[in-house]
mmCIF file of C-alpha atoms in Angstrom:
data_model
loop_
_atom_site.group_PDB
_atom_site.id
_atom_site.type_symbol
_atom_site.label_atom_id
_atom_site.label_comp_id
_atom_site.label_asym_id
_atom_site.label_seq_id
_atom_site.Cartn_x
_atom_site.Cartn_y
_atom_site.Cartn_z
ATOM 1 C CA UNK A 26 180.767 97.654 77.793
ATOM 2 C CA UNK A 27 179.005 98.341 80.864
ATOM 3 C CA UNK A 28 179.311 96.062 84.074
ATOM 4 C CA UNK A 29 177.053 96.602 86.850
ATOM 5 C CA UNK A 30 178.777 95.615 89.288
ATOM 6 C CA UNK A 31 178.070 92.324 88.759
ATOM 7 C CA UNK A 32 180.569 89.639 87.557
ATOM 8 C CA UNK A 33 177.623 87.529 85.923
ATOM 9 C CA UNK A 34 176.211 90.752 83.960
ATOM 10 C CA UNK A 35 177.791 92.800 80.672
ATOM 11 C CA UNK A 36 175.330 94.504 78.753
ATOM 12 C CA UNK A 37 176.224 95.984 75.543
ATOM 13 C CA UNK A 38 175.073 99.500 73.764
ATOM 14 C CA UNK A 39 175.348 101.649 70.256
ATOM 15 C CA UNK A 40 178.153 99.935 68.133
ATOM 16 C CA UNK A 41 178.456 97.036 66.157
ATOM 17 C CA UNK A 42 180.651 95.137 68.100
ATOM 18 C CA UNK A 43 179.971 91.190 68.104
ATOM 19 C CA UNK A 44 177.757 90.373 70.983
ATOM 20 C CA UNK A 45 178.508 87.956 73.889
ATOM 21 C CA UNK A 46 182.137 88.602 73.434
ATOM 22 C CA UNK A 47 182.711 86.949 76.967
ATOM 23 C CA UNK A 48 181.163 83.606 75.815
ATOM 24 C CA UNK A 49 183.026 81.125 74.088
ATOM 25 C CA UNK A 50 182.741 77.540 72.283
ATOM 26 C CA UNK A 51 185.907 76.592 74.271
ATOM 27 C CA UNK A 52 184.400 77.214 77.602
ATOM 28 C CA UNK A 53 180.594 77.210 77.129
ATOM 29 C CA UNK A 54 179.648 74.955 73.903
ATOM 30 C CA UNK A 55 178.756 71.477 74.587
ATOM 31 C CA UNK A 56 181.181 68.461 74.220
ATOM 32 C CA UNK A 57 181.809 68.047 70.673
ATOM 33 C CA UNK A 58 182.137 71.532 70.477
ATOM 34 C CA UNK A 59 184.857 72.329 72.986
ATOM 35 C CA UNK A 60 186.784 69.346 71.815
ATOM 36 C CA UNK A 61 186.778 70.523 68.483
ATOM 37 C CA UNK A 62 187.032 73.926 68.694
ATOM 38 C CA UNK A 63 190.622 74.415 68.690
ATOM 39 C CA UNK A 64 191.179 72.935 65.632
ATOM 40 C CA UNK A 65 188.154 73.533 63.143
ATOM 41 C CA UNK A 66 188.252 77.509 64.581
ATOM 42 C CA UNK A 67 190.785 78.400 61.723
ATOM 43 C CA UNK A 68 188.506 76.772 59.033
ATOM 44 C CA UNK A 69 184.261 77.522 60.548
ATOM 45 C CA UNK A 70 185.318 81.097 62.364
ATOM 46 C CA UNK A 71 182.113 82.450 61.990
ATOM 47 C CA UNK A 72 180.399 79.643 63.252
ATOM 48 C CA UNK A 73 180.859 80.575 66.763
ATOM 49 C CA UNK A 74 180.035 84.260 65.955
ATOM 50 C CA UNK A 75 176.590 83.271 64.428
ATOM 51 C CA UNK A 76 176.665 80.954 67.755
ATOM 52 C CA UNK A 77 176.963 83.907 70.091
ATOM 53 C CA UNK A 78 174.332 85.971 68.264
ATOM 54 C CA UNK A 79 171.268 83.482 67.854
ATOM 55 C CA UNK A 80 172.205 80.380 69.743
ATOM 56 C CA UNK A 81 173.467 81.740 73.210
ATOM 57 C CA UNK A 82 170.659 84.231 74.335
ATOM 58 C CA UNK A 83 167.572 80.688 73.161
ATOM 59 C CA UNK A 84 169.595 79.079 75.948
ATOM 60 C CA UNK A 85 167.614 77.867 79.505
ATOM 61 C CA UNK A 86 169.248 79.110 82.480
ATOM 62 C CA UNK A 87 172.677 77.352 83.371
ATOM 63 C CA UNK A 88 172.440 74.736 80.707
ATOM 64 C CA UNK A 89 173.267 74.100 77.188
ATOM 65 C CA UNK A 90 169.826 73.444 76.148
ATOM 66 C CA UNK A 91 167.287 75.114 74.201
ATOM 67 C CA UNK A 92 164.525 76.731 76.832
ATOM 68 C CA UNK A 93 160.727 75.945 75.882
ATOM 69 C CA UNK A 94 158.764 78.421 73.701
ATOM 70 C CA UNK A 95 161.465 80.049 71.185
ATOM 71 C CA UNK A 96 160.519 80.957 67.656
ATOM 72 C CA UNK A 97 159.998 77.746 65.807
ATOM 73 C CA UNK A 98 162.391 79.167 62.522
ATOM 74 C CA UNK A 99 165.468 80.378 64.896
ATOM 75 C CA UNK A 100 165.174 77.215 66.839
ATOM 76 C CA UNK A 101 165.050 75.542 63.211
ATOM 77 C CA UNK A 102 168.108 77.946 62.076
ATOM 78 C CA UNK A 103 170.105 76.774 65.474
ATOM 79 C CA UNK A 104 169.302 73.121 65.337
ATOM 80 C CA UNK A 105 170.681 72.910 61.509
ATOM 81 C CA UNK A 106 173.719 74.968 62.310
ATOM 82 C CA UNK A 107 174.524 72.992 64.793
ATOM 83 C CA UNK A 108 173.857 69.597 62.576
ATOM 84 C CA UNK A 109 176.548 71.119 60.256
ATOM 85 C CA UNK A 110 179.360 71.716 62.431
ATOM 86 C CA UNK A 111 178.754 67.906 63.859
ATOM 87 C CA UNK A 112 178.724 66.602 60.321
ATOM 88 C CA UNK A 113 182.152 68.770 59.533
ATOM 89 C CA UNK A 114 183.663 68.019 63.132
ATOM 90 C CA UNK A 115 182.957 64.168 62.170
ATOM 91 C CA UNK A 116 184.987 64.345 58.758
ATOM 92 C CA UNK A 117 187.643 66.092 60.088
ATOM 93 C CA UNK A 118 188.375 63.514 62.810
ATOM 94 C CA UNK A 119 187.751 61.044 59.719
ATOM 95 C CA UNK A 120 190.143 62.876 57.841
ATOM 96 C CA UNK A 121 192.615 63.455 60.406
ATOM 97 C CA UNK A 122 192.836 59.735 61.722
ATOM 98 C CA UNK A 123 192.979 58.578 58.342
ATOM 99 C CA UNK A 124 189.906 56.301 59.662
ATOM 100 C CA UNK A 125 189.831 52.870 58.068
ATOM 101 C CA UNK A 126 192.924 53.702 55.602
ATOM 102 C CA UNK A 127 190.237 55.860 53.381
ATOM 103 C CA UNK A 128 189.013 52.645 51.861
ATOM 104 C CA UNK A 129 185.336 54.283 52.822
ATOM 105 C CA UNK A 130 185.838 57.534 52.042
ATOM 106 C CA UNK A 131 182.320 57.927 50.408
ATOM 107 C CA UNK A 132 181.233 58.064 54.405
ATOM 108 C CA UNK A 133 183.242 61.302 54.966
ATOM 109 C CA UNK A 134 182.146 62.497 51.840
ATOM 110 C CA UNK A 135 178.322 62.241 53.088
ATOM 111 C CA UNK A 136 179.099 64.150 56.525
ATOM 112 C CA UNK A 137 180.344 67.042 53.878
ATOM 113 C CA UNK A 138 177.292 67.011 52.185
ATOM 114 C CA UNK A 139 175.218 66.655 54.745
ATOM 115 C CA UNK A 140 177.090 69.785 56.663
ATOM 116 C CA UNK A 141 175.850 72.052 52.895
ATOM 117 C CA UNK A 142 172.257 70.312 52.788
ATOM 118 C CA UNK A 143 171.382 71.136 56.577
ATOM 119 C CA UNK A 144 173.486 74.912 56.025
ATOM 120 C CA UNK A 145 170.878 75.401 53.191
ATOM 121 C CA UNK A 146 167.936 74.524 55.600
ATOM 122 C CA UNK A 147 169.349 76.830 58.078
ATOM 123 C CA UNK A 148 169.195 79.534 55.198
ATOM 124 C CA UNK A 149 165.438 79.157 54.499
ATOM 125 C CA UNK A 150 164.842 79.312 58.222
ATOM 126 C CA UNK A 151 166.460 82.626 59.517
ATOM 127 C CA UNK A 152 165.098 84.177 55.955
ATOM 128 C CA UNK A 153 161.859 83.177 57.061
ATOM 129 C CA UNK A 154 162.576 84.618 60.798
ATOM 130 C CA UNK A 155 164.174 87.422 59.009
ATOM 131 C CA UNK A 156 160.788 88.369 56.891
ATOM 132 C CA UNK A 157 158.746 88.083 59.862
ATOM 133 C CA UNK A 158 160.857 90.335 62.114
ATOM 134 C CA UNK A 159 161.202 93.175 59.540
ATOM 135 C CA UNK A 160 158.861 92.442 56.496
ATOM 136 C CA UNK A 161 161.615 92.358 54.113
ATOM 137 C CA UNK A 162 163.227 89.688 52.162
ATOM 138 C CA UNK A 163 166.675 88.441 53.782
ATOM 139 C CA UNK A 164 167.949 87.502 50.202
ATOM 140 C CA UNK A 165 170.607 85.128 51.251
ATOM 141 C CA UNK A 166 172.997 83.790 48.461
ATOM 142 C CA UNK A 167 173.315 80.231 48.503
ATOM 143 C CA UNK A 168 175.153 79.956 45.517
ATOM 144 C CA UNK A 169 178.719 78.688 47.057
ATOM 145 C CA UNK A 170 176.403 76.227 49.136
ATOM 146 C CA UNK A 171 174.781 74.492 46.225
ATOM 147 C CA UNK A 172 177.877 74.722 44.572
ATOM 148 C CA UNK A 173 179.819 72.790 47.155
ATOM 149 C CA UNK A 174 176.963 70.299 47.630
ATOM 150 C CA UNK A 175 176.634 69.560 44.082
ATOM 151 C CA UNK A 176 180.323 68.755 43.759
ATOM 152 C CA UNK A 177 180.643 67.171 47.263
ATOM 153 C CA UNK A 178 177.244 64.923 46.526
ATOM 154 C CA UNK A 179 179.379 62.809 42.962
ATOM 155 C CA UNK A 180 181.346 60.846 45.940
ATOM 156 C CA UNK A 181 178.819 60.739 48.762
ATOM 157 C CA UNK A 182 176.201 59.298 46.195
ATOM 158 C CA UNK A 183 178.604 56.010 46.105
ATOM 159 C CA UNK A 184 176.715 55.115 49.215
ATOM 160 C CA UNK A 185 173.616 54.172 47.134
ATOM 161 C CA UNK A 186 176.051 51.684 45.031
ATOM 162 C CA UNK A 187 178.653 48.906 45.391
ATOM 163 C CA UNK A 188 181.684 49.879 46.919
ATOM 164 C CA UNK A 189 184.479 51.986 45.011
ATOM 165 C CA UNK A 190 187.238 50.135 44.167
ATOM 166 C CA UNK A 191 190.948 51.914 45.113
ATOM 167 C CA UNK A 192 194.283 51.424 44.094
ATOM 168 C CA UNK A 193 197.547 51.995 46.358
ATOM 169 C CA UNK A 194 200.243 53.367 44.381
ATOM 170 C CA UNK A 195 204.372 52.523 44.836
ATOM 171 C CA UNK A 196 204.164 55.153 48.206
ATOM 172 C CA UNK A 197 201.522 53.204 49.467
ATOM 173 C CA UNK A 198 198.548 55.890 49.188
ATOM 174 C CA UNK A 199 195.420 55.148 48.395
ATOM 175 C CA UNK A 200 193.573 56.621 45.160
ATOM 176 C CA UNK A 201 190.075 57.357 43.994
ATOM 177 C CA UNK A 202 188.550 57.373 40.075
ATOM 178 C CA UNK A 203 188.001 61.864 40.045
ATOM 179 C CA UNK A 204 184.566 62.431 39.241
ATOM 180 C CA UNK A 205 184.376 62.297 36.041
ATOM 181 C CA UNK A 206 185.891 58.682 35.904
ATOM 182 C CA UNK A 207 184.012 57.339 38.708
ATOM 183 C CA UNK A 208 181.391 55.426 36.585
ATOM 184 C CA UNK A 209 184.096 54.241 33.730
ATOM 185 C CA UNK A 210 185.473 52.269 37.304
ATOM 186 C CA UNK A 211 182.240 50.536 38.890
ATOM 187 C CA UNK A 212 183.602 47.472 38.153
ATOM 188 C CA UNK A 213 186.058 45.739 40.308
ATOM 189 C CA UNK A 214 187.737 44.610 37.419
ATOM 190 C CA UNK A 215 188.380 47.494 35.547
ATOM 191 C CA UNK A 216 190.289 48.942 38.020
ATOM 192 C CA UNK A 217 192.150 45.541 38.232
ATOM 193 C CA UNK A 218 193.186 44.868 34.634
ATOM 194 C CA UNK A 219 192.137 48.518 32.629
ATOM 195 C CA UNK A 220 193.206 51.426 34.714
ATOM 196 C CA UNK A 221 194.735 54.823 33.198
ATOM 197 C CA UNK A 222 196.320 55.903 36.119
ATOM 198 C CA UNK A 223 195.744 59.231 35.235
ATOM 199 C CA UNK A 224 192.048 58.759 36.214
ATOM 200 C CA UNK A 225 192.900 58.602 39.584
ATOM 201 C CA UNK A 226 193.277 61.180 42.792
ATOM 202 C CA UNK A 227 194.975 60.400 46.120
ATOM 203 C CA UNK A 228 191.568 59.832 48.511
ATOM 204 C CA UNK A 229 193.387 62.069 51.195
ATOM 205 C CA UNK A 230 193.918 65.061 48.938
ATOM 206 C CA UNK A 231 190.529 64.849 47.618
ATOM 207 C CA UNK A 232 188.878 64.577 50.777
ATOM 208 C CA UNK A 233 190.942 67.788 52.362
ATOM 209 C CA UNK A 234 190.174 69.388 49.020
ATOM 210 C CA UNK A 235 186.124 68.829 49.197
ATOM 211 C CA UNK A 236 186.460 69.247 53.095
ATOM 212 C CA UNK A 237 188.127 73.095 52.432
ATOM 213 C CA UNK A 238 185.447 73.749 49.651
ATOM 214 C CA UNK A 239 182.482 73.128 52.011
ATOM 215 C CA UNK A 240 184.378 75.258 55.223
ATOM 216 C CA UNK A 241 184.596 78.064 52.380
ATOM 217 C CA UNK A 242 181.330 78.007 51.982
ATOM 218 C CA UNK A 243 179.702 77.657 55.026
ATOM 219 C CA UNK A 244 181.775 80.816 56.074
ATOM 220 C CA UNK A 245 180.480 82.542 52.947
ATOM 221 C CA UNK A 246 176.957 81.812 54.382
ATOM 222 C CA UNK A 247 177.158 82.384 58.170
ATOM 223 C CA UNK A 248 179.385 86.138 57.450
ATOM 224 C CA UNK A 249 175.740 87.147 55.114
ATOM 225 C CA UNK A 250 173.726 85.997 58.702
ATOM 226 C CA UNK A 251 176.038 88.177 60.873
ATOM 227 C CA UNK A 252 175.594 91.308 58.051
ATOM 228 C CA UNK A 253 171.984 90.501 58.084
ATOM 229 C CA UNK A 254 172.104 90.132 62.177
ATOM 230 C CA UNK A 255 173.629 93.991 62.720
ATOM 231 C CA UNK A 256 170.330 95.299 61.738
ATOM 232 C CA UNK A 257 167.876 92.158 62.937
ATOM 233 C CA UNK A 258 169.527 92.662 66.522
ATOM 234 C CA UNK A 259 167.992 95.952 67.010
ATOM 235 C CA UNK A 260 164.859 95.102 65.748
ATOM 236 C CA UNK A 261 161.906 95.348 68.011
ATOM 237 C CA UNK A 262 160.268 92.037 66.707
ATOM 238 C CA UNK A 263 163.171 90.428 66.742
ATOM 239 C CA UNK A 264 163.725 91.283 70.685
ATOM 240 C CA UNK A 265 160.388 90.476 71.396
ATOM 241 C CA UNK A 266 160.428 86.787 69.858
ATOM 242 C CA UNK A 267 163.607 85.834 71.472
ATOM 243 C CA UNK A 268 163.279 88.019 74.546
ATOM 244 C CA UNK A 269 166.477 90.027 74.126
ATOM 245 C CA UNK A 270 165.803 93.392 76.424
ATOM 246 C CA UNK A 271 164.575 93.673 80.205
ATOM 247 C CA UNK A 272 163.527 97.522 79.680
ATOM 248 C CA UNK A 273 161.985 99.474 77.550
ATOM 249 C CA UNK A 274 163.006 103.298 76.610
ATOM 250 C CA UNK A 275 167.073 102.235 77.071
ATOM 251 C CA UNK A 276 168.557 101.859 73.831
ATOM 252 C CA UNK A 277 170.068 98.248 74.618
ATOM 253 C CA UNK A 278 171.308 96.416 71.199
ATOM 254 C CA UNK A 279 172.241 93.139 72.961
ATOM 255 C CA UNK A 280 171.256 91.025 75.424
ATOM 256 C CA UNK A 281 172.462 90.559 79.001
ATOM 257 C CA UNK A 282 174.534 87.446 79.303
ATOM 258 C CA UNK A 283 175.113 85.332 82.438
ATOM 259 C CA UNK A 284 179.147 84.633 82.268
ATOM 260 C CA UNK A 285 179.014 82.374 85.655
ATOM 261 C CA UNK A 286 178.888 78.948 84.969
ATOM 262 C CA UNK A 287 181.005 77.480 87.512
ATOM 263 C CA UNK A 288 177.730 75.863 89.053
ATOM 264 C CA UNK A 289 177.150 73.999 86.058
ATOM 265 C CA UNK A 290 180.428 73.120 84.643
ATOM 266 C CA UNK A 291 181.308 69.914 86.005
ATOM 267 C CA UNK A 292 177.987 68.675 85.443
ATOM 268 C CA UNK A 293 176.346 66.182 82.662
ATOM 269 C CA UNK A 294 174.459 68.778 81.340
ATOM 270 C CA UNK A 295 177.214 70.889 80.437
ATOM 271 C CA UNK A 296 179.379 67.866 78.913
ATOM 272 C CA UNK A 297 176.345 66.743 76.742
ATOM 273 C CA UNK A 298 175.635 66.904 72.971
ATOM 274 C CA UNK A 299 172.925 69.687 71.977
ATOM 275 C CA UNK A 300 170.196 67.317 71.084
ATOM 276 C CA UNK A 301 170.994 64.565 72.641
ATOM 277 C CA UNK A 302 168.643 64.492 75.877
ATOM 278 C CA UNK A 303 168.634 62.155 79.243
ATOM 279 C CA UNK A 304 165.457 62.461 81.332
ATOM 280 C CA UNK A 305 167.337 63.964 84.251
ATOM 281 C CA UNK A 306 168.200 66.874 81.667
ATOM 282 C CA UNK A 307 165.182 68.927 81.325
ATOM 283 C CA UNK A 308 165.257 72.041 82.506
ATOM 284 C CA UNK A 309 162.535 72.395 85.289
ATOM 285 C CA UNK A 310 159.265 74.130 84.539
ATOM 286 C CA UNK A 311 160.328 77.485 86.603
ATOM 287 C CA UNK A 312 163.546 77.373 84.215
ATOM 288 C CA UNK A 313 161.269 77.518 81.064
ATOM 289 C CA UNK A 314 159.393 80.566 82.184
ATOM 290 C CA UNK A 315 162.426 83.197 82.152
ATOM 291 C CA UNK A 316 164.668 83.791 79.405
ATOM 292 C CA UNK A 317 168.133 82.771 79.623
ATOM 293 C CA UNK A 318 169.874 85.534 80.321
ATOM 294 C CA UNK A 319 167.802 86.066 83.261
ATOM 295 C CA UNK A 320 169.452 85.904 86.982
ATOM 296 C CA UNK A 321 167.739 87.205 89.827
ATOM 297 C CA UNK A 322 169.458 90.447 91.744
ATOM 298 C CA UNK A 323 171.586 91.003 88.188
ATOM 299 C CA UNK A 324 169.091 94.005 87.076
ATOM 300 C CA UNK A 325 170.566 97.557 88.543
ATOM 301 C CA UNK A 326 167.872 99.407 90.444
#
């Protein structure tokens, strides 16, 4: 690490340490994010490292928001990534609060599937950003993904039918048909009058079950990107379309980062969702013309 002599400036050379080390989801992600952080960091780790490698440096100056003119596929790739860890963030709290006693659980189940459909959209979009920066094939597998969507979609499906009937047991938990009973129960009754108990799963444990599947393999699928990202951050096409080095002849692997954000961080742009936009909000056209590491008087003579 090199600093110079500037608080707001770290460039980094030759390695393959993780870029952007000095950026964080606690401190610089937008609202959802830092409230959620600290407790879905031990389950989507790697979502913050893909974060710091292809979300940070698309940024406009002091804000949280995409700047104008970025690669259609890694804005793609960033937007769906970010869709995911909403959709995950959402069960969780579901999950955790125990939201409406689980009697809906086919809702959570749709933020879980939802987090794997968008992942695999994210996939197709940094292997297409991937082929045109190098002219090879990224050859991301997806396998865990479809997996965990497959088996995640039996539940959310319900959402296209009549509500699932539950039982409570003696402990006063609620339980689900599994999912190969789950049409043998679509009527009310037979869960009255016909149930085999042994048909049935406590929602809760099902839910943190389906909820641990999909974190499992969303990590599978962000750890290929950062593999695939030691080589695609040195790339010369890759630098160019997301405007990652200031000089030429230097061997720099990683962008300069602005760390000083104490102008912005009491403001509503730094509080607000990615994606959700006020008027007030967009970044002004000068913003959109420099990247977003750029700060003028950071750049050593």
């Amino acid at each position: 690490m090199i600093d110079f002599q500037s608080k707001n400036v770290m460039l980094f050379f030759g390695g393959n340490m993780e870029p952007n080390q000095g950026i964080s989801l606690l401190r610089d992600g937008d609202e959802l994010e830092t409230e959620t952080w600290p407790q879905l960091q031990q389950y989507l780790s790697k979502y913050e490292v893909v974060w710091r490698m292809h979300v940070v440096p698309l940024r406009a100056p002091g804000s949280i928001y995409l700047r104008r003119g970025i690669d259609p596929n890694i804005e793609t790739f960033a937007m769906n990534n970010y869709t995911a860890y909403v959709n995950m963030a959402r069960a969780w709290r579901k999950i955790e609060s125990k939201a409406d006693d689980f009697k809906f659980s086919e809702e959570i189940s749709a933020n879980l599937q939802r987090a794997v459909a968008v992942a695999l959209k994210a996939a197709k979009a940094f292997s297409n950003f991937y082929r045109g920066c190098t002219r090879k094939e990224a050859r991301i597998n997806t396998e865990r993904l479809d997996s965990a969507e497959t088996t995640v979609k039996v539940y959310r499906n319900r959402l296209h039918h009549p509500v699932l009937a539950t039982l409570k047991d003696a402990n006063e938990i609620r339980l689900i048909p599994t999912r190969d009973k789950i049409d043998k129960y679509n009527p009310w009754t037979k869960v009255m009058f016909d149930r085999d108990l042994s048909d049935f799963v406590p929602v809760e444990a099902q839910l943190r079950d389906d909820f641990f599947r999909v974190c499992s393999s969303l990590q599978d699928f962000w750890a290929q990107i950062e593999k695939l990202s030691v080589e695609i951050l040195h790339n010369a096409e890759y630098q160019g379309r997301t405007a990652t080095t200031l000089w030429s002849g230097m061997d720099v692997r990683y962008r300069i980062i602005d760390q000083d954000f104490s102008s912005v961080a009491t403001t509503a742009v730094r509080t607000s969702a990615s994606g959700s936009f006020n008027v007030p909000d967009a970044p002004s056209s000068a913003s959109n013309l420099l990247p977003s590491w750029f700060k003028s008087g950071n750049l050593p003579e």
